[in-house]
Backbone as a chain_set.jsonl record, in Angstrom:
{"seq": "XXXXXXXXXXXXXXXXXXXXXXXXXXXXXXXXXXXXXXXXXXXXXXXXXXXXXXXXXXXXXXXXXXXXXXXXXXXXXXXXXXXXXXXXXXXXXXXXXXXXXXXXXXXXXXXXXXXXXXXXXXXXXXXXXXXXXXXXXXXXXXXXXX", "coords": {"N": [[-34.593, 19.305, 132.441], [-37.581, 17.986, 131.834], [-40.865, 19.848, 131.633], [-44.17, 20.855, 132.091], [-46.405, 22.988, 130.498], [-49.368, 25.613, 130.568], [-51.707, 26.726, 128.133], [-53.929, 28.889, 128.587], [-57.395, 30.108, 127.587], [-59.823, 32.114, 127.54], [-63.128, 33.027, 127.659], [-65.166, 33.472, 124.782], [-62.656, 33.453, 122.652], [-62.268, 31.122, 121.607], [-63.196, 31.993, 119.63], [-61.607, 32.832, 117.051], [-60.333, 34.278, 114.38], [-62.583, 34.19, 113.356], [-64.124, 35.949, 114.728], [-64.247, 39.702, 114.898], [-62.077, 40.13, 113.682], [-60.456, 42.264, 112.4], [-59.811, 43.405, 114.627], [-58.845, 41.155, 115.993], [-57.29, 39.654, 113.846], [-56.923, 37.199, 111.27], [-55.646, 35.216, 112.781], [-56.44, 31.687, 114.246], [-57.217, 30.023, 116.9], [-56.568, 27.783, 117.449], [-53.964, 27.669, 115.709], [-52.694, 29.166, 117.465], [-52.484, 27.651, 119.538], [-50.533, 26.092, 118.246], [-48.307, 27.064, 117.782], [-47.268, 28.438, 120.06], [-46.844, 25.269, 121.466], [-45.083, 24.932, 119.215], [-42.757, 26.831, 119.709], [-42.456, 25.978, 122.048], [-41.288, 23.891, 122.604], [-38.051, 23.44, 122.035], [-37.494, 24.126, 124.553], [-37.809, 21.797, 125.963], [-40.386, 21.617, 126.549], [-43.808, 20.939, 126.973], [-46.917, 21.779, 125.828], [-50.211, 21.771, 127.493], [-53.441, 22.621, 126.287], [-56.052, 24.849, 127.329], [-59.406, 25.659, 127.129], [-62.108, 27.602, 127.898], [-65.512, 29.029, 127.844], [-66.84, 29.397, 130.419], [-66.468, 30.752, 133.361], [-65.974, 29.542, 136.311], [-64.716, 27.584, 134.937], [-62.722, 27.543, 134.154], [-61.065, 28.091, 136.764], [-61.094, 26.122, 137.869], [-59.447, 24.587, 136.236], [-56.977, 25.701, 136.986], [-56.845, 25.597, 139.901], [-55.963, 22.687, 139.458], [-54.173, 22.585, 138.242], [-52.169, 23.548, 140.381], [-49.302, 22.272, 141.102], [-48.723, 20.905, 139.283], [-48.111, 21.981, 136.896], [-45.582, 23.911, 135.339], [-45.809, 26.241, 135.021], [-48.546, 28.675, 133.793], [-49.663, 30.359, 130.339], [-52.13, 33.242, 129.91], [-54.876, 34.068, 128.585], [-57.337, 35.773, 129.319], [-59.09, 36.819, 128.203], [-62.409, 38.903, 127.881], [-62.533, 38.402, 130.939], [-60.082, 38.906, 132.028], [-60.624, 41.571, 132.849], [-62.83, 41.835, 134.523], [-62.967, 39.134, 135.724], [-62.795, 38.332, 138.62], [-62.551, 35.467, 140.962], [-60.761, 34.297, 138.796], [-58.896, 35.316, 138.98], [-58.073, 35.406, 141.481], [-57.393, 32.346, 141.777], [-55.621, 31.803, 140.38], [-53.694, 33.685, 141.818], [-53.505, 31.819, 143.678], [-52.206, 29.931, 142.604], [-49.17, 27.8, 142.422], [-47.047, 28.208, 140.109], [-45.288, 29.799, 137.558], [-47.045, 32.544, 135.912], [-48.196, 34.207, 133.61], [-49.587, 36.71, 131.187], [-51.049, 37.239, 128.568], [-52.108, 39.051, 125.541], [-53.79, 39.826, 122.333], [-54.593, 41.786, 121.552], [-53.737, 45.451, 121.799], [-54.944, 46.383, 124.444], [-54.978, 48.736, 125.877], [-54.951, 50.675, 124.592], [-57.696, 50.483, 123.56], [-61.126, 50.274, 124.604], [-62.002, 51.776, 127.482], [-62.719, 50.019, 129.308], [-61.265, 47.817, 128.628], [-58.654, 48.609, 129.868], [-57.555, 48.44, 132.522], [-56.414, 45.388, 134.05], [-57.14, 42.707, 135.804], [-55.567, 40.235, 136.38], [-53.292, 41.145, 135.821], [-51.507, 42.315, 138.38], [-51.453, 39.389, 139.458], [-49.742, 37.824, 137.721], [-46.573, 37.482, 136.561], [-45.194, 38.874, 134.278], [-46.802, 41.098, 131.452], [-48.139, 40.956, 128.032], [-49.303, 42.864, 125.715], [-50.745, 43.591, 122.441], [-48.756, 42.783, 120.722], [-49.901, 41.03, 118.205], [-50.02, 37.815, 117.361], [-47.288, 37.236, 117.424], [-46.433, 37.671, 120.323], [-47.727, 35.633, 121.562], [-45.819, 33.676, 120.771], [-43.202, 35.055, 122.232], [-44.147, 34.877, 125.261], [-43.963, 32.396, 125.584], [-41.191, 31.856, 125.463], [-40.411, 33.514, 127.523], [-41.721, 32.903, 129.84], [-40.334, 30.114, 129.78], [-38.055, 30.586, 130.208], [-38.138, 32.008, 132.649], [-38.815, 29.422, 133.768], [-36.996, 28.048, 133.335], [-34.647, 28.797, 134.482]], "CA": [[-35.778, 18.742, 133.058], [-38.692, 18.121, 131.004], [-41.902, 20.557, 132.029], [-45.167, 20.73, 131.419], [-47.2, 24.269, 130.992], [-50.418, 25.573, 130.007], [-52.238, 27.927, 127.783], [-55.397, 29.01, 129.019], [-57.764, 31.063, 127.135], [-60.789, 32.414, 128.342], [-64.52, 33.036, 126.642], [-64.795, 33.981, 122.85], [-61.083, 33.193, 121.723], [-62.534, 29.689, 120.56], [-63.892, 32.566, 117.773], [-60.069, 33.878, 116.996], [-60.253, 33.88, 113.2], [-63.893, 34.193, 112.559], [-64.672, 37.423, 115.021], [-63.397, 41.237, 114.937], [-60.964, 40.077, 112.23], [-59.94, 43.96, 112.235], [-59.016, 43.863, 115.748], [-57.888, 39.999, 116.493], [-56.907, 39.099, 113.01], [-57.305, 35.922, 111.153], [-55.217, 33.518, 113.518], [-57.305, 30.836, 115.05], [-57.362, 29.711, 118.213], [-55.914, 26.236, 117.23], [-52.961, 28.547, 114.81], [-51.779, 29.797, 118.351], [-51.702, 26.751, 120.148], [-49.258, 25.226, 117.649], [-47.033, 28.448, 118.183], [-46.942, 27.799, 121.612], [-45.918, 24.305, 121.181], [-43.484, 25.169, 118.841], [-42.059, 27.595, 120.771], [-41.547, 25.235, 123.364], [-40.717, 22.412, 122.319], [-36.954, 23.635, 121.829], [-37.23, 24.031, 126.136], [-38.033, 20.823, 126.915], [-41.713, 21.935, 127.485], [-44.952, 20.461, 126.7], [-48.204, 22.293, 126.43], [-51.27, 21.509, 127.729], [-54.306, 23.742, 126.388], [-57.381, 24.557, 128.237], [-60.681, 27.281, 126.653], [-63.756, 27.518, 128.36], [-66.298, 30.381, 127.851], [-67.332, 29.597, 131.628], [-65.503, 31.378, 134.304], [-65.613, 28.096, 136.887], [-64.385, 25.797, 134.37], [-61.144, 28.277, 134.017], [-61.047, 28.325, 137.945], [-61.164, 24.479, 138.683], [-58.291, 24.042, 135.356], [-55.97, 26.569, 137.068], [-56.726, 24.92, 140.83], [-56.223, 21.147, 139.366], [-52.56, 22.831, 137.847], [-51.125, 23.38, 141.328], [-48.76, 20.964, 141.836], [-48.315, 19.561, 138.032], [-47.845, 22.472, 135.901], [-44.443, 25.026, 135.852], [-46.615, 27.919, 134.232], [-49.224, 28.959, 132.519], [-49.825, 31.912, 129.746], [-53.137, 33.121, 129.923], [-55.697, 35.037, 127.854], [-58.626, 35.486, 130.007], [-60.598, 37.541, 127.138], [-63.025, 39.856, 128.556], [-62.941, 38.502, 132.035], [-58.931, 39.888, 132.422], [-60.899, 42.688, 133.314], [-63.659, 42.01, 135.846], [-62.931, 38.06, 136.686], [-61.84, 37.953, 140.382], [-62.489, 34.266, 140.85], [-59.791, 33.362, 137.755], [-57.745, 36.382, 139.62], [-57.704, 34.57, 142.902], [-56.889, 31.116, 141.509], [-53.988, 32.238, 139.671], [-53.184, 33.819, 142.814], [-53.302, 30.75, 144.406], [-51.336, 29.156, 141.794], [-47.783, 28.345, 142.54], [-46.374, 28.133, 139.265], [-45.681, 31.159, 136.935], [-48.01, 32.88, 135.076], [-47.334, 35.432, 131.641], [-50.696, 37.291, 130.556], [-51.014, 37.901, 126.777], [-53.514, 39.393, 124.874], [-53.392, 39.712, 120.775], [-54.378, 43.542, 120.91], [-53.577, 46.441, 122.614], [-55.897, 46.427, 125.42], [-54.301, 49.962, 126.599], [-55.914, 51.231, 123.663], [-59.126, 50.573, 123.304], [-62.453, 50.871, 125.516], [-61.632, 52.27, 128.721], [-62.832, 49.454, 130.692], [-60.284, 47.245, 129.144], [-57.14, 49.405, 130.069], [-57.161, 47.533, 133.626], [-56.301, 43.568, 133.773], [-57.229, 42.152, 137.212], [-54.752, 39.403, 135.84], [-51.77, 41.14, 135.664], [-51.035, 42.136, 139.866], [-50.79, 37.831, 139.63], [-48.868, 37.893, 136.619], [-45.162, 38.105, 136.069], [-45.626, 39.619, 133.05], [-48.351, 40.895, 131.056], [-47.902, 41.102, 126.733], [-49.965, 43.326, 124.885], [-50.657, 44.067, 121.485], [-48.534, 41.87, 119.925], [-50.62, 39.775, 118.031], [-50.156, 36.287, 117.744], [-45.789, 37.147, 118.109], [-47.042, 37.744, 121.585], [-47.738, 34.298, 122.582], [-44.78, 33.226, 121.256], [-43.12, 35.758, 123.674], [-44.868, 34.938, 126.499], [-43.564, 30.687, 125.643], [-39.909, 32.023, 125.585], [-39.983, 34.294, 128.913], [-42.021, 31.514, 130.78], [-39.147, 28.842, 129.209], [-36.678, 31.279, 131.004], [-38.12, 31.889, 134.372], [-38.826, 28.206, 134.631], [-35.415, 26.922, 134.021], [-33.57, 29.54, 135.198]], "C": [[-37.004, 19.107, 132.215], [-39.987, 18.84, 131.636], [-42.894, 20.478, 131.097], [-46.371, 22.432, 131.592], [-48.129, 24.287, 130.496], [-50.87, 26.854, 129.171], [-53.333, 27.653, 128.03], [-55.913, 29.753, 128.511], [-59.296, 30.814, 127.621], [-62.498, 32.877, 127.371], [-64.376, 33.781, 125.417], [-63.262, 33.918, 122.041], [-60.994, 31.77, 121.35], [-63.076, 30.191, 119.23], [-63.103, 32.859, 116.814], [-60.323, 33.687, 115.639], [-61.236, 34.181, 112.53], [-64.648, 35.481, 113.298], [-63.762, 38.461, 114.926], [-62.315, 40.808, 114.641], [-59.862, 41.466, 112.206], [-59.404, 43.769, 113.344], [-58.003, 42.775, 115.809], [-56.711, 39.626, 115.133], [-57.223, 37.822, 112.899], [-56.666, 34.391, 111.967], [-56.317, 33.104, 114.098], [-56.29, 30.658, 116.394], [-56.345, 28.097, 117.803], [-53.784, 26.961, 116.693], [-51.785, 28.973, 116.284], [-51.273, 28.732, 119.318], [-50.129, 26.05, 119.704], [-48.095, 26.182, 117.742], [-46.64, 27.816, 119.18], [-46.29, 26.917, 121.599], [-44.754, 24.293, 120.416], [-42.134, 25.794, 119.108], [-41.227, 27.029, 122.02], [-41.016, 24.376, 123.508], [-39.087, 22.238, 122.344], [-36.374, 23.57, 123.665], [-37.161, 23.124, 126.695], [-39.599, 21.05, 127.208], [-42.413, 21.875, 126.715], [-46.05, 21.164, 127.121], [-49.591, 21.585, 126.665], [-52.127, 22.842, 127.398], [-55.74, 22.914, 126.55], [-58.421, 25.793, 127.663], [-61.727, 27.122, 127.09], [-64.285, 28.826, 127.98], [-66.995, 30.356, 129.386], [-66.157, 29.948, 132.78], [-64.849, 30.162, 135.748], [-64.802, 27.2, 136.34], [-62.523, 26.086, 134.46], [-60.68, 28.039, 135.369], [-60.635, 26.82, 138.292], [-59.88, 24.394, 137.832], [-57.512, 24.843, 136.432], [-56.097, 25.881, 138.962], [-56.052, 23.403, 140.391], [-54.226, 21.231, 138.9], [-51.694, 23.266, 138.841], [-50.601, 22.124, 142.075], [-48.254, 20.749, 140.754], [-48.082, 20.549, 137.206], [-47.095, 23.413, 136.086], [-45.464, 26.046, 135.508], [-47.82, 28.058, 133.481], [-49.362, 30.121, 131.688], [-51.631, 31.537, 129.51], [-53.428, 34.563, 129.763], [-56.639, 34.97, 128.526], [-59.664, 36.283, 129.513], [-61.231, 38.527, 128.255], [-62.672, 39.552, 130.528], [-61.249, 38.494, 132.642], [-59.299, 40.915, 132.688], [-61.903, 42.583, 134.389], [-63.43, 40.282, 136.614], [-61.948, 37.725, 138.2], [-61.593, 36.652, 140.831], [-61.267, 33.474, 139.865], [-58.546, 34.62, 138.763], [-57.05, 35.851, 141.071], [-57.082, 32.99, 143.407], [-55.998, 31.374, 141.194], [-53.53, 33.048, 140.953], [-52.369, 33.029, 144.0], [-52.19, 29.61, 143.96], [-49.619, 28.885, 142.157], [-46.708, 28.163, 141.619], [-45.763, 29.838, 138.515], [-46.438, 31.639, 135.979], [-47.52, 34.301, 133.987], [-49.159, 35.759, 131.567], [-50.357, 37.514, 129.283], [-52.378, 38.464, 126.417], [-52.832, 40.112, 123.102], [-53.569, 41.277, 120.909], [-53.922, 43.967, 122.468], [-54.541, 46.629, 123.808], [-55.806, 47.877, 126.055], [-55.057, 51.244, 125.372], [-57.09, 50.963, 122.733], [-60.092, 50.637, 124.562], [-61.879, 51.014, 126.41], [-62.035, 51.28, 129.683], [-61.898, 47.748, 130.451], [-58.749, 47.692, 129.538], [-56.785, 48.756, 131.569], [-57.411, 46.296, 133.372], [-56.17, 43.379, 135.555], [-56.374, 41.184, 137.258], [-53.482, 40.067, 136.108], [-51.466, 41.811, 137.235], [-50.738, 40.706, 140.321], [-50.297, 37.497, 138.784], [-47.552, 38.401, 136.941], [-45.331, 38.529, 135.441], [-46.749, 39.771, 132.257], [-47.43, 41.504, 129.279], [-48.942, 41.169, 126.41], [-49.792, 43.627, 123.535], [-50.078, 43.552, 120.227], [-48.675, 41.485, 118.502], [-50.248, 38.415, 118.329], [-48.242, 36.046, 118.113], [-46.045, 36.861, 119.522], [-47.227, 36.809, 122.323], [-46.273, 33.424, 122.048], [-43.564, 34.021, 122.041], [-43.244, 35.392, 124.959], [-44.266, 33.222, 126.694], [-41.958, 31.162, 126.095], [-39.337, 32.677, 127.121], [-40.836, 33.138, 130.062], [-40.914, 30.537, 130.568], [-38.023, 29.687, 130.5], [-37.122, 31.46, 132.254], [-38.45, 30.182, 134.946], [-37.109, 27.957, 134.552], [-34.684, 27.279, 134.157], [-33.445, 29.287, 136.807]], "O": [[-37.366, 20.254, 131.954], [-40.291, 18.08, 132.555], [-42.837, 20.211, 129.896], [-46.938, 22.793, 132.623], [-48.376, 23.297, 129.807], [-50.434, 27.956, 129.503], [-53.868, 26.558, 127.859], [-55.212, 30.762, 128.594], [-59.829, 29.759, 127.964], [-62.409, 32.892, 126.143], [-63.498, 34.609, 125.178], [-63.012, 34.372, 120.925], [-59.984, 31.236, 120.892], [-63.346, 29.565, 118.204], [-63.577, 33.158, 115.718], [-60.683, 32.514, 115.546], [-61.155, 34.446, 111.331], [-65.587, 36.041, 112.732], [-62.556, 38.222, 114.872], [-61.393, 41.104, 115.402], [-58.649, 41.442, 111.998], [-58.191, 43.96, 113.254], [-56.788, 42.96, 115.744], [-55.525, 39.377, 115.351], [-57.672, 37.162, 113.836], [-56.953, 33.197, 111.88], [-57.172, 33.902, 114.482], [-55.152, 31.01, 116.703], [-55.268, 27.859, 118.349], [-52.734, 26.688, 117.274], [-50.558, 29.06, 116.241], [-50.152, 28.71, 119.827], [-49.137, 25.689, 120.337], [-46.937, 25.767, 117.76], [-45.864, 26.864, 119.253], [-45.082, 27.134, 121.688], [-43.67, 23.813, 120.749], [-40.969, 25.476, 118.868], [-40.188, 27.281, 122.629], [-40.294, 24.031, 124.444], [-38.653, 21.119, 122.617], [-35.28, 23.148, 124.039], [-36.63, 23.097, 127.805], [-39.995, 20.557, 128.265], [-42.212, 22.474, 125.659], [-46.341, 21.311, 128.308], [-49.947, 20.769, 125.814], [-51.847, 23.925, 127.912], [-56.277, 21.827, 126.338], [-58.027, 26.941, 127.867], [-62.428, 26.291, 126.512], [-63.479, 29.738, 127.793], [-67.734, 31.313, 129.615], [-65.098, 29.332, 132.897], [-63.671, 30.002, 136.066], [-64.254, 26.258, 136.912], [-61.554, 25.36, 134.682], [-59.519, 27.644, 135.261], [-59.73, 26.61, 139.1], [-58.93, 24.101, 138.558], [-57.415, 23.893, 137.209], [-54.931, 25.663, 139.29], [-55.49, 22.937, 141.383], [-53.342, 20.4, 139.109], [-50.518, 23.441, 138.523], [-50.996, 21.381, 142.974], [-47.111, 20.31, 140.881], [-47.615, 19.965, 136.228], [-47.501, 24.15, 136.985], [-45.689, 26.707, 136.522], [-47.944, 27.404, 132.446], [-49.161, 31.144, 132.343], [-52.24, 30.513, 129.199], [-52.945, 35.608, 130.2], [-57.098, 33.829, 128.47], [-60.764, 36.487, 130.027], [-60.658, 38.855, 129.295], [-62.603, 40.521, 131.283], [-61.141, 38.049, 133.785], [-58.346, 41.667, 132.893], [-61.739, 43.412, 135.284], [-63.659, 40.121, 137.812], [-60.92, 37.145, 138.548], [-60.424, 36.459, 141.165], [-60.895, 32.323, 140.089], [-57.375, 34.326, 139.006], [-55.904, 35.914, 141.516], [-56.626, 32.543, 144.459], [-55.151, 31.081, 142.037], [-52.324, 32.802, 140.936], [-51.409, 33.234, 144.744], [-51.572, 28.773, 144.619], [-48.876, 29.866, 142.13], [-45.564, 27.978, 142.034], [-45.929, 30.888, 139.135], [-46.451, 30.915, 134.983], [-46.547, 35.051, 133.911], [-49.907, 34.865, 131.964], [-49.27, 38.02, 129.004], [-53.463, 38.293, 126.972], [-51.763, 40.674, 122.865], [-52.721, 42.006, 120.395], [-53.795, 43.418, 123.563], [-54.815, 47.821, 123.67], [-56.721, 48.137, 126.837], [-55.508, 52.378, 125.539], [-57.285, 51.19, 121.539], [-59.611, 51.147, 125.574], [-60.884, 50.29, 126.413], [-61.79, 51.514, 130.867], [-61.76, 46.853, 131.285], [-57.805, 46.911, 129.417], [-55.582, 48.566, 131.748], [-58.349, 45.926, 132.666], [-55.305, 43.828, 136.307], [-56.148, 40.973, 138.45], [-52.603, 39.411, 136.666], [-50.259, 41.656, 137.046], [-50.0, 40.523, 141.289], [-50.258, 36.272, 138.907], [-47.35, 39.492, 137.474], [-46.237, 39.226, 135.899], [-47.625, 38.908, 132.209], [-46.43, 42.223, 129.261], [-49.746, 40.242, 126.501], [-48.645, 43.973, 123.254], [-50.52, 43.691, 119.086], [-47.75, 41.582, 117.696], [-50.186, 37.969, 119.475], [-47.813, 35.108, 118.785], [-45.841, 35.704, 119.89], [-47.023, 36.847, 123.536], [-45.71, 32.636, 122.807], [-42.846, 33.178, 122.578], [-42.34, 35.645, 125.754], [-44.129, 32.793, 127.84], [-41.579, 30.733, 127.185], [-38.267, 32.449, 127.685], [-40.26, 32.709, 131.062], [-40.585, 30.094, 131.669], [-37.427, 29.178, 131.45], [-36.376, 30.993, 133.114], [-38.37, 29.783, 136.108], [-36.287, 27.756, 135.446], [-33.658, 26.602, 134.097], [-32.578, 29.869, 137.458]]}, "num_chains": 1, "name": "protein.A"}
């Protein structure tokens, strides 16, 4: 059965490539979508990607995907740590959801070591880098069509 999922990424990871190089590294933001898709493409599964830098716009995509989308993986950048509003939609969500993030989040600043994201997350993938989202395509592939 053919599916359709999403990657969602969340404010400043439309910079992936051109900011904190040292931390994110040079993948782009575009570099990871095509992962993704390639990743999934072997499942039967089609991505849809979605990036806002506004916290609403993330909120309405992730409401508008109950009903039509098996999963999404989602980077919610800084606001995996204080956005409650993207925390409560994805709550609401009834698909499955994967968290990623390219670094370590566990080690660095102390106020990202908590993800308000991952208590509505099946899984959360840190550190990675950009392996990481394809990770996160392969274990979403498996809880959908298992």
């Amino acid at each position: 059965m053919a599916h359709t999922i999403a990657l969602l990424h969340g404010p400043n990871l439309n910079l992936l490539g051109q900011r904190e190089v040292d931390i994110y590294g040079t993948t782009t933001e575009a570099d990871l979508v095509a992962r993704v898709e390639k990743a999934a493409a072997p499942h039967g599964l089609t991505v849809e990607f979605f990036q806002s830098n506004h916290e609403g716009e993330l909120v309405d995509f992730v409401h508008e995907a109950r009903g039509r989308l098996a999963g999404i993986i989602v980077n919610g950048g800084a606001l995996s740590h204080y956005g409650w509003s993207l925390h409560d939609a994805l709550a609401a969500y009834d698909g499955v959801v994967i968290e990623v993030h390219l670094s370590n989040t566990g080690k660095r600043e102390a106020w990202r070591h908590t993800s308000v994201l991952t208590p509505v997350s099946k899984g959360t993938i840190t550190g990675l880098g950009p392996d990481g989202y394809e990770f996160a395509t392969e274990a979403l592939a498996r809880l959908i069509n298992d």
